[in-house]
PDB file of C-alpha atoms in Angstrom:
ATOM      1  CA  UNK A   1      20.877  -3.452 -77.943  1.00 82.00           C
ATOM      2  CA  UNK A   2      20.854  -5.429 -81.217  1.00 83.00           C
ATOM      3  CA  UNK A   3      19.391  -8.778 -81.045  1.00 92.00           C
ATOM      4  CA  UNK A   4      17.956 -11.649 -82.786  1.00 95.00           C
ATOM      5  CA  UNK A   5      14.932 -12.974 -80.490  1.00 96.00           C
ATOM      6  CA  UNK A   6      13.749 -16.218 -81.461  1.00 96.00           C
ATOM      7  CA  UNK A   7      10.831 -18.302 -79.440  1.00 97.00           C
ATOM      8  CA  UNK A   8      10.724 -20.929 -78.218  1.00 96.00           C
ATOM      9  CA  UNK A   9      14.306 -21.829 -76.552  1.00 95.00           C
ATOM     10  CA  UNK A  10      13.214 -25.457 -75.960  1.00 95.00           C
ATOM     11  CA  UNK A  11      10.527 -27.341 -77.585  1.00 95.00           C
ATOM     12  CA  UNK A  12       9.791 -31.022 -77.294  1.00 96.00           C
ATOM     13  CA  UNK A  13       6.641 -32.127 -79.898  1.00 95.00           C
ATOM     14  CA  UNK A  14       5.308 -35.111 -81.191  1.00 96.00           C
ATOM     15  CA  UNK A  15       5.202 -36.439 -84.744  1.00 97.00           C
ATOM     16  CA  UNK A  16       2.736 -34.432 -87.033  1.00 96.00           C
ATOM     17  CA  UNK A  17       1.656 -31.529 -84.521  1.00 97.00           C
ATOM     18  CA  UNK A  18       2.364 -28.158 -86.203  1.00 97.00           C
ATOM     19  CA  UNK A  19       4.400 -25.597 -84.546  1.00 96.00           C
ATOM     20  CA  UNK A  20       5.822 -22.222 -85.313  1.00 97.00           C
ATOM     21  CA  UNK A  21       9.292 -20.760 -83.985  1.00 98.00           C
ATOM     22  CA  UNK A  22       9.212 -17.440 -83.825  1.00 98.00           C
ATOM     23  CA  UNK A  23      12.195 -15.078 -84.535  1.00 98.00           C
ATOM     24  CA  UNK A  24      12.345 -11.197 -84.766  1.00 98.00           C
ATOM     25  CA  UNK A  25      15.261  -9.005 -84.956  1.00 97.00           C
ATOM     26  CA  UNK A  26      15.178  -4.892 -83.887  1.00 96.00           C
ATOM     27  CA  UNK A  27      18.072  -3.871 -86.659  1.00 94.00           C
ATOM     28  CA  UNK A  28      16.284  -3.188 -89.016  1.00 93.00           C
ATOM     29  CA  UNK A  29      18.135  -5.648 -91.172  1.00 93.00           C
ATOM     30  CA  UNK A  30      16.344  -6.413 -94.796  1.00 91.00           C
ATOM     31  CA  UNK A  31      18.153 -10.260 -95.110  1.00 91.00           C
ATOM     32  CA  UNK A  32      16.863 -12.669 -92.562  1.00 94.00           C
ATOM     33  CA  UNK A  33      17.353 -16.593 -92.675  1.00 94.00           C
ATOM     34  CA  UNK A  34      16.917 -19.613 -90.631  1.00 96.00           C
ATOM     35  CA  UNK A  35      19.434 -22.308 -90.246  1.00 95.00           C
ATOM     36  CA  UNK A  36      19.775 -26.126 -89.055  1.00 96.00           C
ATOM     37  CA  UNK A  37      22.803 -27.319 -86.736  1.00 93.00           C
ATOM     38  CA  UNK A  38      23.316 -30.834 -86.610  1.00 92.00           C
ATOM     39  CA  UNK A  39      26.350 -32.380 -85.454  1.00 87.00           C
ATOM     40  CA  UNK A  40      29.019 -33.199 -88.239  1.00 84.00           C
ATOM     41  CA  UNK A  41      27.078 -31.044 -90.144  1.00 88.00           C
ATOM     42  CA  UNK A  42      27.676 -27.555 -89.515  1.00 87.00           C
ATOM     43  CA  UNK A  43      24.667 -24.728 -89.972  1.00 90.00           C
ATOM     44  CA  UNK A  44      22.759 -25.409 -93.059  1.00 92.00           C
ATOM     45  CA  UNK A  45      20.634 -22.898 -94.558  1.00 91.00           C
ATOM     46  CA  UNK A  46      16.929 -23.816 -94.823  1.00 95.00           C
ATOM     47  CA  UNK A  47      15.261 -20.267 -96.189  1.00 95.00           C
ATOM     48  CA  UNK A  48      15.894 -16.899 -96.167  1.00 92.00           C
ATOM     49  CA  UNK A  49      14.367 -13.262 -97.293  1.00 93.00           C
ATOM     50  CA  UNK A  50      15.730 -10.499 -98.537  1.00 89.00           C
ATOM     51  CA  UNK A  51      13.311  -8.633 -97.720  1.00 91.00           C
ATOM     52  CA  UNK A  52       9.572  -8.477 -97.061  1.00 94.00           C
ATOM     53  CA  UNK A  53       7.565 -10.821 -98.885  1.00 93.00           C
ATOM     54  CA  UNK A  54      10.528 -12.244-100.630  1.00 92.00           C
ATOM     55  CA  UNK A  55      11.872 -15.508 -99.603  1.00 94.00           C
ATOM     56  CA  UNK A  56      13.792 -18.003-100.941  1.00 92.00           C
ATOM     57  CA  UNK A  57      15.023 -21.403-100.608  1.00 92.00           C
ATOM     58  CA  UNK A  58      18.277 -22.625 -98.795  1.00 90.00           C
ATOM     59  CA  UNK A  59      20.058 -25.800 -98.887  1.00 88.00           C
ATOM     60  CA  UNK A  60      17.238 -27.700 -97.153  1.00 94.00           C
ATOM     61  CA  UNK A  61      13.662 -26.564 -97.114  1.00 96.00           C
ATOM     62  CA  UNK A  62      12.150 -29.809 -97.611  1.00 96.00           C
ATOM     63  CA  UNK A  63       9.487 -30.052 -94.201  1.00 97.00           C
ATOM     64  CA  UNK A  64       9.769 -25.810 -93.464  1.00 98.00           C
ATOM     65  CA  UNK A  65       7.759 -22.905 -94.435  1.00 98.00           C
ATOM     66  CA  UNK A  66       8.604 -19.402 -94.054  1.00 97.00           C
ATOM     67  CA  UNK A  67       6.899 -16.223 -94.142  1.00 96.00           C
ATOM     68  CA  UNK A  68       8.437 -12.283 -93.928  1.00 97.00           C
ATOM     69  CA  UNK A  69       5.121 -10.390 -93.429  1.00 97.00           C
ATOM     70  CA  UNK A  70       7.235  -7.518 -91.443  1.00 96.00           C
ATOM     71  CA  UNK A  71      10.891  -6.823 -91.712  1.00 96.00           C
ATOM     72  CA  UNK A  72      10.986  -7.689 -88.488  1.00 97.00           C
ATOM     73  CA  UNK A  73       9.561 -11.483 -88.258  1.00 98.00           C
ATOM     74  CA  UNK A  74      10.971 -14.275 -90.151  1.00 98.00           C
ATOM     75  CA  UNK A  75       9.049 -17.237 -88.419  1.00 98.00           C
ATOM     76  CA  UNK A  76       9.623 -20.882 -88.871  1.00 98.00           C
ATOM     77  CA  UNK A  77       7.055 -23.381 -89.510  1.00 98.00           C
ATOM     78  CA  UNK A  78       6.973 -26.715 -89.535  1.00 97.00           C
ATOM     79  CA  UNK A  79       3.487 -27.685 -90.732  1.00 95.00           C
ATOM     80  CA  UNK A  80       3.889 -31.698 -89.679  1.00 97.00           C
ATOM     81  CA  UNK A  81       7.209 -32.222 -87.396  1.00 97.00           C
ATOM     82  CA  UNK A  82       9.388 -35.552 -88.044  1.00 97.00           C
ATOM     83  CA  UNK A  83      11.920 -36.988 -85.691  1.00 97.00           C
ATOM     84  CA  UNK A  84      14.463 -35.895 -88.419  1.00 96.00           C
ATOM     85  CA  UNK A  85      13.716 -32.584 -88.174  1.00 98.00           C
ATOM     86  CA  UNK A  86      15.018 -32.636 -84.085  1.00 97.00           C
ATOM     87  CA  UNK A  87      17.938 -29.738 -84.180  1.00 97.00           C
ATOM     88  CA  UNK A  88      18.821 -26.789 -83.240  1.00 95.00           C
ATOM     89  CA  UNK A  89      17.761 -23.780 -85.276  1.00 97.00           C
ATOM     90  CA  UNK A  90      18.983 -20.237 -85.272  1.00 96.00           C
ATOM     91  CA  UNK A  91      17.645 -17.389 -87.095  1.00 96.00           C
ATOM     92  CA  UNK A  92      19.669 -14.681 -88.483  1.00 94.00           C
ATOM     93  CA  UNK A  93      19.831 -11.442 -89.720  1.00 93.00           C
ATOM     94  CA  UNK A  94      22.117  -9.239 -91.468  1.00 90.00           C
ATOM     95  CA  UNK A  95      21.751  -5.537 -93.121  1.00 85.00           C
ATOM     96  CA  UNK A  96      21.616  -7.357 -97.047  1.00 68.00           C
ATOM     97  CA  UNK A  97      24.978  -7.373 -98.053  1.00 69.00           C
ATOM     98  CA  UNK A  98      26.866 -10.511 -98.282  1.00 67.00           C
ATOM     99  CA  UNK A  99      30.167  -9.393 -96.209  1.00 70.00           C
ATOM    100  CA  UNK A 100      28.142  -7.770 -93.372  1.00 78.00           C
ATOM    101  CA  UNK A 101      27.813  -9.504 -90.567  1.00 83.00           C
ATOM    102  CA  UNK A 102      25.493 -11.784 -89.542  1.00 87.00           C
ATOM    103  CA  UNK A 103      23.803 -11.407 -86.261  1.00 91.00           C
ATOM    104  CA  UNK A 104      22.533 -14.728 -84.795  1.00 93.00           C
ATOM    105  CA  UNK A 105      19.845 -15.748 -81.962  1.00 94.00           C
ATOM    106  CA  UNK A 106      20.688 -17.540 -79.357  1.00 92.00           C
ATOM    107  CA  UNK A 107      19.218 -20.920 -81.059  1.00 94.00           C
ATOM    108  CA  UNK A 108      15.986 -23.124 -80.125  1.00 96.00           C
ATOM    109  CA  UNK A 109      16.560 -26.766 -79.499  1.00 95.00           C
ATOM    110  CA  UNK A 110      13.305 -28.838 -81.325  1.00 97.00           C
ATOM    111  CA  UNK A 111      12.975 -32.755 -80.008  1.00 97.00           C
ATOM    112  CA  UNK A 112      10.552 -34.083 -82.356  1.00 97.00           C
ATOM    113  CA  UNK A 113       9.004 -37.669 -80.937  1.00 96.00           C
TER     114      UNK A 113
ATOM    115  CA  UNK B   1      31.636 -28.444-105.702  1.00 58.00           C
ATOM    116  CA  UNK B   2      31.496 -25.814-103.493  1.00 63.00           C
ATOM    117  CA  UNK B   3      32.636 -26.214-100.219  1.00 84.00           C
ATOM    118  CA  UNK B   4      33.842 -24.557 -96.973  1.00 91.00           C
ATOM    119  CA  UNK B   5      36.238 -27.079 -95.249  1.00 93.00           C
ATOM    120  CA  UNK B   6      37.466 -27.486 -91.832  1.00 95.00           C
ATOM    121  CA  UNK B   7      39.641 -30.242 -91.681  1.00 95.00           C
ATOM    122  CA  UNK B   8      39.978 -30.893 -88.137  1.00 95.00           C
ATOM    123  CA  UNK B   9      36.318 -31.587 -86.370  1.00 94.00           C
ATOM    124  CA  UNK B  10      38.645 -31.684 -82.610  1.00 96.00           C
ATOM    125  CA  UNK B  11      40.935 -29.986 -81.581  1.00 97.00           C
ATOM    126  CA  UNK B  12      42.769 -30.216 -77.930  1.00 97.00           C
ATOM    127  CA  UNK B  13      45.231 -27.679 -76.711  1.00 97.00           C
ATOM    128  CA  UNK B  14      46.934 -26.597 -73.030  1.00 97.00           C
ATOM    129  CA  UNK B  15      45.915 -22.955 -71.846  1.00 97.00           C
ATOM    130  CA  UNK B  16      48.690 -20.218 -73.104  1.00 97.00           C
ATOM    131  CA  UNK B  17      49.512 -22.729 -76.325  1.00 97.00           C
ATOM    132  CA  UNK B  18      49.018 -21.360 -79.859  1.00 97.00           C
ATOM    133  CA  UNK B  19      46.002 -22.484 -81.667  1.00 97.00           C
ATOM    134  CA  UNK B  20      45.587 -22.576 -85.293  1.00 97.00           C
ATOM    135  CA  UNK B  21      42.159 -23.397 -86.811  1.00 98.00           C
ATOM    136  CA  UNK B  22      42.040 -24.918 -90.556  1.00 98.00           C
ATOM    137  CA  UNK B  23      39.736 -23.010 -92.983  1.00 97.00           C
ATOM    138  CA  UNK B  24      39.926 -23.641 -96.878  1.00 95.00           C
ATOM    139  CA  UNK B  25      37.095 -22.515 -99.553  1.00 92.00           C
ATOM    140  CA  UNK B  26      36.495 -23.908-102.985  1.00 88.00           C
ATOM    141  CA  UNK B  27      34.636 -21.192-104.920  1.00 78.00           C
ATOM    142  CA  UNK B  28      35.575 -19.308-108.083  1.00 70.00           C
ATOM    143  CA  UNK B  29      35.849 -15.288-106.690  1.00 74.00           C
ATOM    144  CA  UNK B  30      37.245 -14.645-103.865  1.00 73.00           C
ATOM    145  CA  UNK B  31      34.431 -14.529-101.529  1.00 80.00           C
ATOM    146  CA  UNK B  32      33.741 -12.909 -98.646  1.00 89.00           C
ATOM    147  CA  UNK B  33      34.975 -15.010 -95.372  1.00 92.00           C
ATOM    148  CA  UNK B  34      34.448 -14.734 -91.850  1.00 94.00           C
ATOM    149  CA  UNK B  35      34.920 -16.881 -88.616  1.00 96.00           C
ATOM    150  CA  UNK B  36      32.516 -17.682 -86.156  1.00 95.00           C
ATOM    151  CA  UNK B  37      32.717 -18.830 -82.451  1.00 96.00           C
ATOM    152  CA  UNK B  38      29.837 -20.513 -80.878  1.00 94.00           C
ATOM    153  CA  UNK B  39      30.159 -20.489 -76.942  1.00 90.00           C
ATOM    154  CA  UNK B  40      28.096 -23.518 -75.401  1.00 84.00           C
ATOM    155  CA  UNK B  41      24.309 -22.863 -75.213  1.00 79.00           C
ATOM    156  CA  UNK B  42      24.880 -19.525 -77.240  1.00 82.00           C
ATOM    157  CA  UNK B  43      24.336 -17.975 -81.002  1.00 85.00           C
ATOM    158  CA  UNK B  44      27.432 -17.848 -83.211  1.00 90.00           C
ATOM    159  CA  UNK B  45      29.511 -14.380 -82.455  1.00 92.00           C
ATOM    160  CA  UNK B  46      31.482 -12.931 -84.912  1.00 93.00           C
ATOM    161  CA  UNK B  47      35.388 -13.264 -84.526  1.00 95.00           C
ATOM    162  CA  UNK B  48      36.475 -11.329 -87.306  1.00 94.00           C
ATOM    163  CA  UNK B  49      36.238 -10.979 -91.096  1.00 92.00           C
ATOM    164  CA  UNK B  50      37.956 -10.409 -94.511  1.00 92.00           C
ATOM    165  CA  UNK B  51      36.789  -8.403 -97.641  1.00 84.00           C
ATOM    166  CA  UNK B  52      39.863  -7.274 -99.407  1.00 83.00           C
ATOM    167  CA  UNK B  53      42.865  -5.422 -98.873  1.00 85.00           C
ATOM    168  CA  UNK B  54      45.634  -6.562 -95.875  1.00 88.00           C
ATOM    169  CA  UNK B  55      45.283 -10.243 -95.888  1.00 90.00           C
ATOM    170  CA  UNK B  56      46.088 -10.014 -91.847  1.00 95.00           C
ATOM    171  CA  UNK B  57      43.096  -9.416 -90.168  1.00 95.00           C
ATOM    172  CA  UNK B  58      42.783  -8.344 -86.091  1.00 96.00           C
ATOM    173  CA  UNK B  59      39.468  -9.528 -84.552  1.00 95.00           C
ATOM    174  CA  UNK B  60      38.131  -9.747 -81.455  1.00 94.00           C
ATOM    175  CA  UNK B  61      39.383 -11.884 -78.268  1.00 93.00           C
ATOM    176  CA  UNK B  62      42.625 -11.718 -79.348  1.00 96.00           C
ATOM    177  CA  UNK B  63      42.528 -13.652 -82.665  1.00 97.00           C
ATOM    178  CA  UNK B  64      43.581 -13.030 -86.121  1.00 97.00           C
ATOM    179  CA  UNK B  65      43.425 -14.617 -89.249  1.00 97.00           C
ATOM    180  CA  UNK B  66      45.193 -14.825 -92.629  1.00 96.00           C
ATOM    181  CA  UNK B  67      43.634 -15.123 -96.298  1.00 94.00           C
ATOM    182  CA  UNK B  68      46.055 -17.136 -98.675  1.00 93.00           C
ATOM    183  CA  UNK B  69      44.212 -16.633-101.798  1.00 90.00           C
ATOM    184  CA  UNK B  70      46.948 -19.417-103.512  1.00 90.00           C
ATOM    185  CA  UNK B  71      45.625 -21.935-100.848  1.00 92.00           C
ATOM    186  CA  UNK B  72      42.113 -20.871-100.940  1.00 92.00           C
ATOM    187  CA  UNK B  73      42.412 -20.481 -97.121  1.00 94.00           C
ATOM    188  CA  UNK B  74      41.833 -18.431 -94.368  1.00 96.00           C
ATOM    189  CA  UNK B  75      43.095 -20.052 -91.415  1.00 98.00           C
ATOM    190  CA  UNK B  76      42.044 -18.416 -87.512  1.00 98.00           C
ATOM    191  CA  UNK B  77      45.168 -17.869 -84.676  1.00 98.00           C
ATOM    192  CA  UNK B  78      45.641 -17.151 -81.531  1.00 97.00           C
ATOM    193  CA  UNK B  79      49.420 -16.776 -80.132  1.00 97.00           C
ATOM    194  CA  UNK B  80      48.418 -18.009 -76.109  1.00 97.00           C
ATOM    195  CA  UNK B  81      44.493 -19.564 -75.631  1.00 97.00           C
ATOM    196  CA  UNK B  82      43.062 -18.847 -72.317  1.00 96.00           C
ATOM    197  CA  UNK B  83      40.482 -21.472 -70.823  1.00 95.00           C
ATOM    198  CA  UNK B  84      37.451 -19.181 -71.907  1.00 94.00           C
ATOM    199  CA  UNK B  85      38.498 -19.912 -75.887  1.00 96.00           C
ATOM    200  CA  UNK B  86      36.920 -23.197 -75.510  1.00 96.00           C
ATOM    201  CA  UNK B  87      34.123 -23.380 -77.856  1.00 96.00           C
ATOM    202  CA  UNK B  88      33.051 -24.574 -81.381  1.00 95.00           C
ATOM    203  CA  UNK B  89      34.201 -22.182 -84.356  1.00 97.00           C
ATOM    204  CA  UNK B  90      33.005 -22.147 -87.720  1.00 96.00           C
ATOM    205  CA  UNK B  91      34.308 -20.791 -91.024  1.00 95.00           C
ATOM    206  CA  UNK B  92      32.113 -19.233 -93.176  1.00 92.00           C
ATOM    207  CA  UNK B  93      31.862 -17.434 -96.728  1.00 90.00           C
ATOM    208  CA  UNK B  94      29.372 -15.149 -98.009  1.00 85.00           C
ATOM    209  CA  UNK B  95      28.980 -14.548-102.304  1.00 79.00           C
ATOM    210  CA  UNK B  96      27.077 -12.653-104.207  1.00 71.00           C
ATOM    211  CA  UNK B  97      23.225 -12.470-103.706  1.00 65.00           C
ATOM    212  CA  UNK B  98      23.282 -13.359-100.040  1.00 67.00           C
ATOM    213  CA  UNK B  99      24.453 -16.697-100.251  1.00 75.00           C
ATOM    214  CA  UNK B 100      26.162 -17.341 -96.962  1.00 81.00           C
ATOM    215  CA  UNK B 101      27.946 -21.183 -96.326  1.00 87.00           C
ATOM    216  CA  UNK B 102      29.246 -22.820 -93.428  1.00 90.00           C
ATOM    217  CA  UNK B 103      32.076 -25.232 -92.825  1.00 92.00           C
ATOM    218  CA  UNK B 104      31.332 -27.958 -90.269  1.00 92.00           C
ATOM    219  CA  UNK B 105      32.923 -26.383 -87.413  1.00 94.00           C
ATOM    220  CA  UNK B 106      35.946 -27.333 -85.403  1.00 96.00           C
ATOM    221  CA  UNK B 107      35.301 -28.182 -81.475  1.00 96.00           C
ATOM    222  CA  UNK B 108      38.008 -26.967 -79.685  1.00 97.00           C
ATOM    223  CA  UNK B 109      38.802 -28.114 -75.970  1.00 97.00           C
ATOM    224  CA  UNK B 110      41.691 -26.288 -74.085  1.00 97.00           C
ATOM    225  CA  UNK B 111      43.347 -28.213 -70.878  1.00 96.00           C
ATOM    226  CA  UNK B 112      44.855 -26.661 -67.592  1.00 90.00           C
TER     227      UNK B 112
END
């Protein structure tokens, strides 16, 4: 079955402690990205990769880094959490090509406090 | 600047009603554009999508949606919601070089 993974679901951290989401996809899909949802907002793109070892700035990176060591893992990192980065982030994937679809994981809600 | 828009941010509607769902695009090309539905607690699911070609296009769940390239719009329908159709749905357009954008969604409740 195709699927995005991404770890963890639920997260709840205080102010400056670094953590990593995790997010993996078994398509095979070269173009992987992460995005923000906040409400009134939409999704908003933070990073992406087209492939591995190239990644690439969205519309707000500011606080995230991003690696794509293996075509499978895109994770997220957030080297020292703020309460304005609380949201819900999805990761993405999608075979490179900008009208193929985009397959989505199932989201991971950050509280940062 | 460019922008995917989605007018209404609620929309309220009785079970076996018609929906329509307000999509417009500023960008130069015609882009790629797609919609999205995001169930509660879940990922975003594809509904459907347009490249070129019949400007009518059949997705999934029973929707459709229609590209007016003179309105820059692509605008999601449903002839009779069902209860289950309740859910946020976004808009989105994809250009050249991967660039993918999202409109802000439009949060749709449907009542018995």
């Amino acid at each position: 079955e195709a699927q995005v993974t991404q770890n963890p679901r639920y997260l709840i951290t205080v102010t400056g402690k670094k953590l990593t989401v995790t997010c993996s996809q078994n398509m095979n899909h070269e173009y992987m990205s992460w995005y923000r949802q906040d409400p009134g907002l939409g999704l908003r793109q933070i990073y992406y990769s087209m492939n591995v070892e190239v990644t690439d700035k969205g519309d707000v990176p500011e606080g995230y880094k991003v690696s794509r060591k293996e075509k499978r893992n895109f994770p997220l990192i957030l080297e020292s959490p703020s309460p304005n980065q609380t949201s819900l982030y999805f990761c993405a994937s999608s075979s490179g090509f900008s009208g193929n679809t985009i397959y989505f994981g199932e989201g991971s809600w950050l509280t940062v406090v | 600047a460019q922008s995917v828009t989605q007018p209404d941010i609620h929309i309220t509607v009785s079970e076996g009603a018609s929906l329509e769902l307000r999509c417009n695009y500023s960008y130069g090309a015609t882009p790629y554009l797609f919609w999205y539905v995001q169930s509660p607690g879940q990922g975003l699911q594809l509904l459907l999508k347009y490249f070129s070609g019949d400007t009518l296009v059949q997705g999934i769940k029973g929707f459709e949606a229609e590209f007016k390239r003179s309105q820059s719009s692509f605008n999601l329908r449903k002839p009779s919601v069902h209860w289950s159709d309740a859910a946020e749905y976004f808009c989105a357009v994809g250009l050249t070089g991967n660039q993918f954008y999202f409109g802000t969604g439009t949060s749709l409740t449907v009542i018995p």
